[in-house]
PDB file of C-alpha atoms in Angstrom:
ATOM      1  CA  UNK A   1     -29.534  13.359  -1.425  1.00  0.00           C
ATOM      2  CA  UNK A   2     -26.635  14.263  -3.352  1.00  0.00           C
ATOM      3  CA  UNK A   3     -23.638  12.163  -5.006  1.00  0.00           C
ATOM      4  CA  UNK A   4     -21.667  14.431  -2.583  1.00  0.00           C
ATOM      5  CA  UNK A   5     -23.786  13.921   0.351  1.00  0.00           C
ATOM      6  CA  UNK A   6     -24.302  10.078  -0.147  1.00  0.00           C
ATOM      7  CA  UNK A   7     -20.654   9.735  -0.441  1.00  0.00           C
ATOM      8  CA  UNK A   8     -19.945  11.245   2.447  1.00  0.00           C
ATOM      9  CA  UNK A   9     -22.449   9.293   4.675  1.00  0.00           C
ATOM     10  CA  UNK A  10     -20.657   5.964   2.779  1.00  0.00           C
ATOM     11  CA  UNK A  11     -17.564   7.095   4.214  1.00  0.00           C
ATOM     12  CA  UNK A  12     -19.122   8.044   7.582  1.00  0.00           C
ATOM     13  CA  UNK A  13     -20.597   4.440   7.803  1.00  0.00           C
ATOM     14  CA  UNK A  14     -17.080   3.135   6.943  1.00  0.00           C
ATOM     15  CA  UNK A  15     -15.533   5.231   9.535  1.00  0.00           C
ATOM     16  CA  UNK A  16     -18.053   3.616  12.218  1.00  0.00           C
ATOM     17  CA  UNK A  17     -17.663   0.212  11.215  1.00  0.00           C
ATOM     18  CA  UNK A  18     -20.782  -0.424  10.012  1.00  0.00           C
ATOM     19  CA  UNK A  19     -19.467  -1.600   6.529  1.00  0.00           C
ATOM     20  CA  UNK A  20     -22.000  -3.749   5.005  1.00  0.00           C
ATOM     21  CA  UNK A  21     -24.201  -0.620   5.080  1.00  0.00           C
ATOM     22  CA  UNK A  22     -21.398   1.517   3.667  1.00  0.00           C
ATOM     23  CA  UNK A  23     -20.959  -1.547   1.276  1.00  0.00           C
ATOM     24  CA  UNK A  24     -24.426  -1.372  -0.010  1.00  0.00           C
ATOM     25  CA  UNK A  25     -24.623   2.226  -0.328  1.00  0.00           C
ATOM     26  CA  UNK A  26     -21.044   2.327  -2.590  1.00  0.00           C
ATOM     27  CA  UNK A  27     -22.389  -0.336  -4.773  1.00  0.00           C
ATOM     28  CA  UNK A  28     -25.354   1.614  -5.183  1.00  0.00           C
ATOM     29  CA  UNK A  29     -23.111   4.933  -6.216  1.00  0.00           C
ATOM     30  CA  UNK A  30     -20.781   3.121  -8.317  1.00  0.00           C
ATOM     31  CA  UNK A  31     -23.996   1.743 -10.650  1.00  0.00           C
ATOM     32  CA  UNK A  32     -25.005   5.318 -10.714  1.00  0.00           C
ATOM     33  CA  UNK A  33     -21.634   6.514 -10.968  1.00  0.00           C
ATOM     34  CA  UNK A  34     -19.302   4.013 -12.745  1.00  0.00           C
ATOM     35  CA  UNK A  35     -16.621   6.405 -13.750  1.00  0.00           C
ATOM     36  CA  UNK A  36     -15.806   8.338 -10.470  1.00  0.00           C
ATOM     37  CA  UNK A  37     -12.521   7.642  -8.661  1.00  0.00           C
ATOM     38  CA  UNK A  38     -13.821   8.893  -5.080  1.00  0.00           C
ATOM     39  CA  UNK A  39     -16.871   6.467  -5.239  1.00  0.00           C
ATOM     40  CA  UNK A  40     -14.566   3.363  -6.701  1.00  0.00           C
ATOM     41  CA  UNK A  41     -11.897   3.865  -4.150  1.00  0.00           C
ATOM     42  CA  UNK A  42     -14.375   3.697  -1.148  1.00  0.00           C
ATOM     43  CA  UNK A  43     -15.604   1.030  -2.487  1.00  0.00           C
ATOM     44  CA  UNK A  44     -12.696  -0.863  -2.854  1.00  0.00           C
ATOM     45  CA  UNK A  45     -11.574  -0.057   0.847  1.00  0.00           C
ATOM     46  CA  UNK A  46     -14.846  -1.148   2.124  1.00  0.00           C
ATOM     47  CA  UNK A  47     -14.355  -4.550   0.217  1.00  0.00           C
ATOM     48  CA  UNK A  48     -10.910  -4.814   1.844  1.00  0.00           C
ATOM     49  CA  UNK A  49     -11.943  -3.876   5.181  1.00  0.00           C
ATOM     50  CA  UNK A  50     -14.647  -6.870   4.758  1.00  0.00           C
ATOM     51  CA  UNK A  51     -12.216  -9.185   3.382  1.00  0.00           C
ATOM     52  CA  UNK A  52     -13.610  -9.069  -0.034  1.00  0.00           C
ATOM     53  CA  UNK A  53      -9.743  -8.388  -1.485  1.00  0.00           C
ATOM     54  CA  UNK A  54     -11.188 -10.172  -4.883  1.00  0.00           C
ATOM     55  CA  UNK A  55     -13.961  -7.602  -5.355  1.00  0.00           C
ATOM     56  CA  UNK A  56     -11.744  -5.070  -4.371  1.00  0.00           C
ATOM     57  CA  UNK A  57      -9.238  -5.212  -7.263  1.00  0.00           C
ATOM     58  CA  UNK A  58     -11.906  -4.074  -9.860  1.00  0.00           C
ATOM     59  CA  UNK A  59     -12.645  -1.164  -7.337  1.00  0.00           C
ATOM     60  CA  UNK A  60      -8.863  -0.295  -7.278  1.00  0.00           C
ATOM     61  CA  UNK A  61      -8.648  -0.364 -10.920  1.00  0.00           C
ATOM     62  CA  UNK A  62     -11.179   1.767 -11.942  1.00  0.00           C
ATOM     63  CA  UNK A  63     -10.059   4.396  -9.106  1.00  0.00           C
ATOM     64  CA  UNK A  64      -6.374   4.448 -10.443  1.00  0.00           C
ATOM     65  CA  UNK A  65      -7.379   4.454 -14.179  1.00  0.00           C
ATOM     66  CA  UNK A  66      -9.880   7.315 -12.735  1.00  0.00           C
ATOM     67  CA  UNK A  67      -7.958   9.966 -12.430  1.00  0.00           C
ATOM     68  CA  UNK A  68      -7.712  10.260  -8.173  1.00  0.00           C
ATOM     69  CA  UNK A  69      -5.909  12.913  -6.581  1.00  0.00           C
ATOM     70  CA  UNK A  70      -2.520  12.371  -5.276  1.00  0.00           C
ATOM     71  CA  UNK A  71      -3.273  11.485  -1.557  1.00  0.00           C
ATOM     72  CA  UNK A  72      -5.738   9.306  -2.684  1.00  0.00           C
ATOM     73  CA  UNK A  73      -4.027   7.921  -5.796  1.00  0.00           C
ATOM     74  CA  UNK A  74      -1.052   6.836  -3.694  1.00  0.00           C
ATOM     75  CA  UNK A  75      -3.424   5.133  -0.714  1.00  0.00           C
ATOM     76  CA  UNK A  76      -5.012   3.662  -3.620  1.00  0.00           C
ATOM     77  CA  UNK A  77      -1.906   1.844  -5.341  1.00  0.00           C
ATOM     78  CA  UNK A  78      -0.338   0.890  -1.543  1.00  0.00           C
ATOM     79  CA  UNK A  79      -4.257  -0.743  -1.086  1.00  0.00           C
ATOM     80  CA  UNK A  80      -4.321  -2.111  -4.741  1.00  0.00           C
ATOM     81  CA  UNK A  81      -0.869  -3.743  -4.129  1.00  0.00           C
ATOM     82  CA  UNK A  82      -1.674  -5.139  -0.895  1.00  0.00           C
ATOM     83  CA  UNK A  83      -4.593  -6.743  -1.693  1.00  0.00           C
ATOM     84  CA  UNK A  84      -3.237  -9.077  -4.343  1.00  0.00           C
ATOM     85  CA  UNK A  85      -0.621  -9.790  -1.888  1.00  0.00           C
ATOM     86  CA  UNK A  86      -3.203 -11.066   0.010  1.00  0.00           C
ATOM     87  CA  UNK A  87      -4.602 -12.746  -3.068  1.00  0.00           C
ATOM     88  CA  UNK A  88      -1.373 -14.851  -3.608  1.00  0.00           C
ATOM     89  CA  UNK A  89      -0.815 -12.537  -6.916  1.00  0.00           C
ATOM     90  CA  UNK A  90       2.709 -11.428  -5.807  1.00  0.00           C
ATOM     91  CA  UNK A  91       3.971 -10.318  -9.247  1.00  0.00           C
ATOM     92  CA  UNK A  92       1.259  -7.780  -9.843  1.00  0.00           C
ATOM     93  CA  UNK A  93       1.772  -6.890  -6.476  1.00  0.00           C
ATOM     94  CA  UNK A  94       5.063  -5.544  -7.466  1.00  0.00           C
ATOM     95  CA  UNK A  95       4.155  -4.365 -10.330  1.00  0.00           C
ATOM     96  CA  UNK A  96       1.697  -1.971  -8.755  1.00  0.00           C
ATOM     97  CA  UNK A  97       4.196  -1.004  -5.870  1.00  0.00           C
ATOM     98  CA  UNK A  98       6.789  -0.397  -8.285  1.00  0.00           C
ATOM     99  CA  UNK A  99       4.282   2.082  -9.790  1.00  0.00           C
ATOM    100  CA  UNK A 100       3.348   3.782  -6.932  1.00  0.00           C
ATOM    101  CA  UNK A 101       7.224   4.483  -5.333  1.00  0.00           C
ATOM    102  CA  UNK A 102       7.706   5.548  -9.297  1.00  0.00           C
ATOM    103  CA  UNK A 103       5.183   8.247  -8.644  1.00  0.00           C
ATOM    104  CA  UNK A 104       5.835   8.808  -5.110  1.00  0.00           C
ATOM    105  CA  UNK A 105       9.060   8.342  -4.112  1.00  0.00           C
ATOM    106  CA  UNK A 106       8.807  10.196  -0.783  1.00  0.00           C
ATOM    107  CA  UNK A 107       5.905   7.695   0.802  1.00  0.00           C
ATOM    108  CA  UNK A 108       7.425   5.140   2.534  1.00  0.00           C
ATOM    109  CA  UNK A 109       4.729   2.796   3.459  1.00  0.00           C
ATOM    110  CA  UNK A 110       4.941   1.642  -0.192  1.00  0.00           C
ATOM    111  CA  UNK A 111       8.405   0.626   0.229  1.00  0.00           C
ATOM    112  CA  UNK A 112       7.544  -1.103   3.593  1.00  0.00           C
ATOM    113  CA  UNK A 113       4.336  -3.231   1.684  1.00  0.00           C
ATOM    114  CA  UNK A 114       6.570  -3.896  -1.273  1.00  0.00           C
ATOM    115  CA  UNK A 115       9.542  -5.619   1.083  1.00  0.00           C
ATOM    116  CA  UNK A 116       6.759  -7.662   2.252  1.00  0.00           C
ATOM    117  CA  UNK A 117       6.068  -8.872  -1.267  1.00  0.00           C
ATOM    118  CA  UNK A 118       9.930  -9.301  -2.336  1.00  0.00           C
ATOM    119  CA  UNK A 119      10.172 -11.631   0.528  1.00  0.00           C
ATOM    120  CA  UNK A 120       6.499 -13.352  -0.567  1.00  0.00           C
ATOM    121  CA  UNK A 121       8.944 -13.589  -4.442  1.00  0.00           C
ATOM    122  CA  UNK A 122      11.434 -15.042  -2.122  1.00  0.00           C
ATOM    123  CA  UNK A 123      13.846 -12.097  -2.380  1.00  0.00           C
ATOM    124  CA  UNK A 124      14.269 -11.512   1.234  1.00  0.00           C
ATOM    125  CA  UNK A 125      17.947 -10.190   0.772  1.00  0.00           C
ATOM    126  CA  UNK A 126      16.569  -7.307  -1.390  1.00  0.00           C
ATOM    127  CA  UNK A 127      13.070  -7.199   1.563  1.00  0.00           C
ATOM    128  CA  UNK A 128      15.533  -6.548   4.611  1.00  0.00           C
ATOM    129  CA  UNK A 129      17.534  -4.185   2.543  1.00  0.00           C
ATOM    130  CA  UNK A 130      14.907  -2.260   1.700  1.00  0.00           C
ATOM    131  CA  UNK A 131      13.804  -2.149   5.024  1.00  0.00           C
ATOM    132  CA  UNK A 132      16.836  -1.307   6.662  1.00  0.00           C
ATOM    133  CA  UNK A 133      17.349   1.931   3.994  1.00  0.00           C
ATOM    134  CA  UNK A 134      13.439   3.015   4.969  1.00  0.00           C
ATOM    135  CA  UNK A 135      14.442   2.415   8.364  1.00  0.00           C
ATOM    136  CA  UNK A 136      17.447   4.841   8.086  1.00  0.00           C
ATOM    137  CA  UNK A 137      15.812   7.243   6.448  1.00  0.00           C
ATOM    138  CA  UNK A 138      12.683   7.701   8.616  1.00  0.00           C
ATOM    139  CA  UNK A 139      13.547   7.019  12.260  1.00  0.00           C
ATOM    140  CA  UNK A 140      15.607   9.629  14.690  1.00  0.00           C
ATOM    141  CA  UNK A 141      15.239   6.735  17.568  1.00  0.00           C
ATOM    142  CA  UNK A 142      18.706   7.539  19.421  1.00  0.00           C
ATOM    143  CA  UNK A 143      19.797   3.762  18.993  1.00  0.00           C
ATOM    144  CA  UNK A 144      19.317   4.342  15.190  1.00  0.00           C
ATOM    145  CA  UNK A 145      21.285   7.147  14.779  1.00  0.00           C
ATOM    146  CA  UNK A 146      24.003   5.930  16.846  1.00  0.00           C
ATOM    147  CA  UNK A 147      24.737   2.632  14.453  1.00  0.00           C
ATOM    148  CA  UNK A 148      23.219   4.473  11.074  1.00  0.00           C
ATOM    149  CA  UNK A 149      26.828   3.818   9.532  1.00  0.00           C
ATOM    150  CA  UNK A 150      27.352   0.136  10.660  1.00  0.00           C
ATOM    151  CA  UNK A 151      23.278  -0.290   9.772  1.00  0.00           C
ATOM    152  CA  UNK A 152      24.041   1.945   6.426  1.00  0.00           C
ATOM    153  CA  UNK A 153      27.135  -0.827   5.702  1.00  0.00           C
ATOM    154  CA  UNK A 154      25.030  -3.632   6.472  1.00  0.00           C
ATOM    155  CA  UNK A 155      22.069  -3.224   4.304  1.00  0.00           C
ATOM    156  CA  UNK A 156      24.633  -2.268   1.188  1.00  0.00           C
ATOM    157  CA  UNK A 157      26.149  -5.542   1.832  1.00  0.00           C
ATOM    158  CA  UNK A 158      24.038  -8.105   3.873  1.00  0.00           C
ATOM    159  CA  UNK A 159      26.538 -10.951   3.103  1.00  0.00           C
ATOM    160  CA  UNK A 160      29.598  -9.284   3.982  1.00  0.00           C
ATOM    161  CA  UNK A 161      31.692 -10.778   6.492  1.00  0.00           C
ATOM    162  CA  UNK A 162      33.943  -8.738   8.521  1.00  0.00           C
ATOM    163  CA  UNK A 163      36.325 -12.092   9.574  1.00  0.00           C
ATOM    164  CA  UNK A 164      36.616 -12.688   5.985  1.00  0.00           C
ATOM    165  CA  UNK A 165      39.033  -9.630   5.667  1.00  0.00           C
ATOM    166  CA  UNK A 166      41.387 -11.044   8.558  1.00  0.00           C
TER     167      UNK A 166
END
């Protein structure tokens, strides 16, 4: 079989949950194959989806340093960043989000996983902010729209107090 055609059954067995099997097969391609992206990033998601976030980071690494397409590169840095939340590693965890909403501004899932690591840094003012502006920007929920400017005031200002001004 193939690189191509192994790959694909790796990602197949992922898919179905059998991931030991799609575990042993990735380790198996990334020996044989030590500097392609599209083998270490499987890899590292299989790891993750077995709760083996430790062996996952050098899987990450070598798929971002790789050279992975955007799609990929961006799932890549939003799992990379993740999993050393998950590790306790909160720093590099911004680090790497910062990165990835550097290089794609537009996908806000990174934004969502990085408030969830300011408030880990115990930065929860800048967490809900951030929230709140993802929030605004992505939802037409009726509710939403009918409070964006009080919501749009709030998260500006998250200590401001309205009886203050009386």
């Amino acid at each position: 079989m193939t690189r191509d055609e192994r790959l694909a059954q790796a990602v197949e067995l992922r898919e179905r949950g059998e991931l030991e099997e799609a575990r042993q097969l990735l380790l198996e391609l990334r020996r044989e194959h030590p500097d392609d992206p599209q083998v270490a990033v499987q890899t590292a998601w299989v790891h993750d989806s077995l709760g083996l976030e430790e062996e996952a980071v050098e899987h990450y690494r070598a798929a971002i340093a790789g050279g992975l397409a955007d799609e990929e590169l961006r799932s890549a840095l939003l799992g990379l960043g993740s999993t050393y939340r998950a590790l306790g590693r909160d720093a590099e965890s911004d680090v790497t989000f910062r990165e990835g909403i550097d290089r794609f501004p537009d996908f806000a899932a990174l934004r969502v996983f990085r408030a969830m690591t300011l408030y880990n840094l115990d930065r929860s003012r800048e967490a809900v902010q951030e929230l709140i502006h993802v929030l605004l920007e992505t939802s037409s929920d009726p509710s939403i729209e009918r409070y964006r400017r009080s919501l749009t005031g709030y998260a500006d200002d998250l200590d401001r107090s309205w009886l203050d001004q009386h």
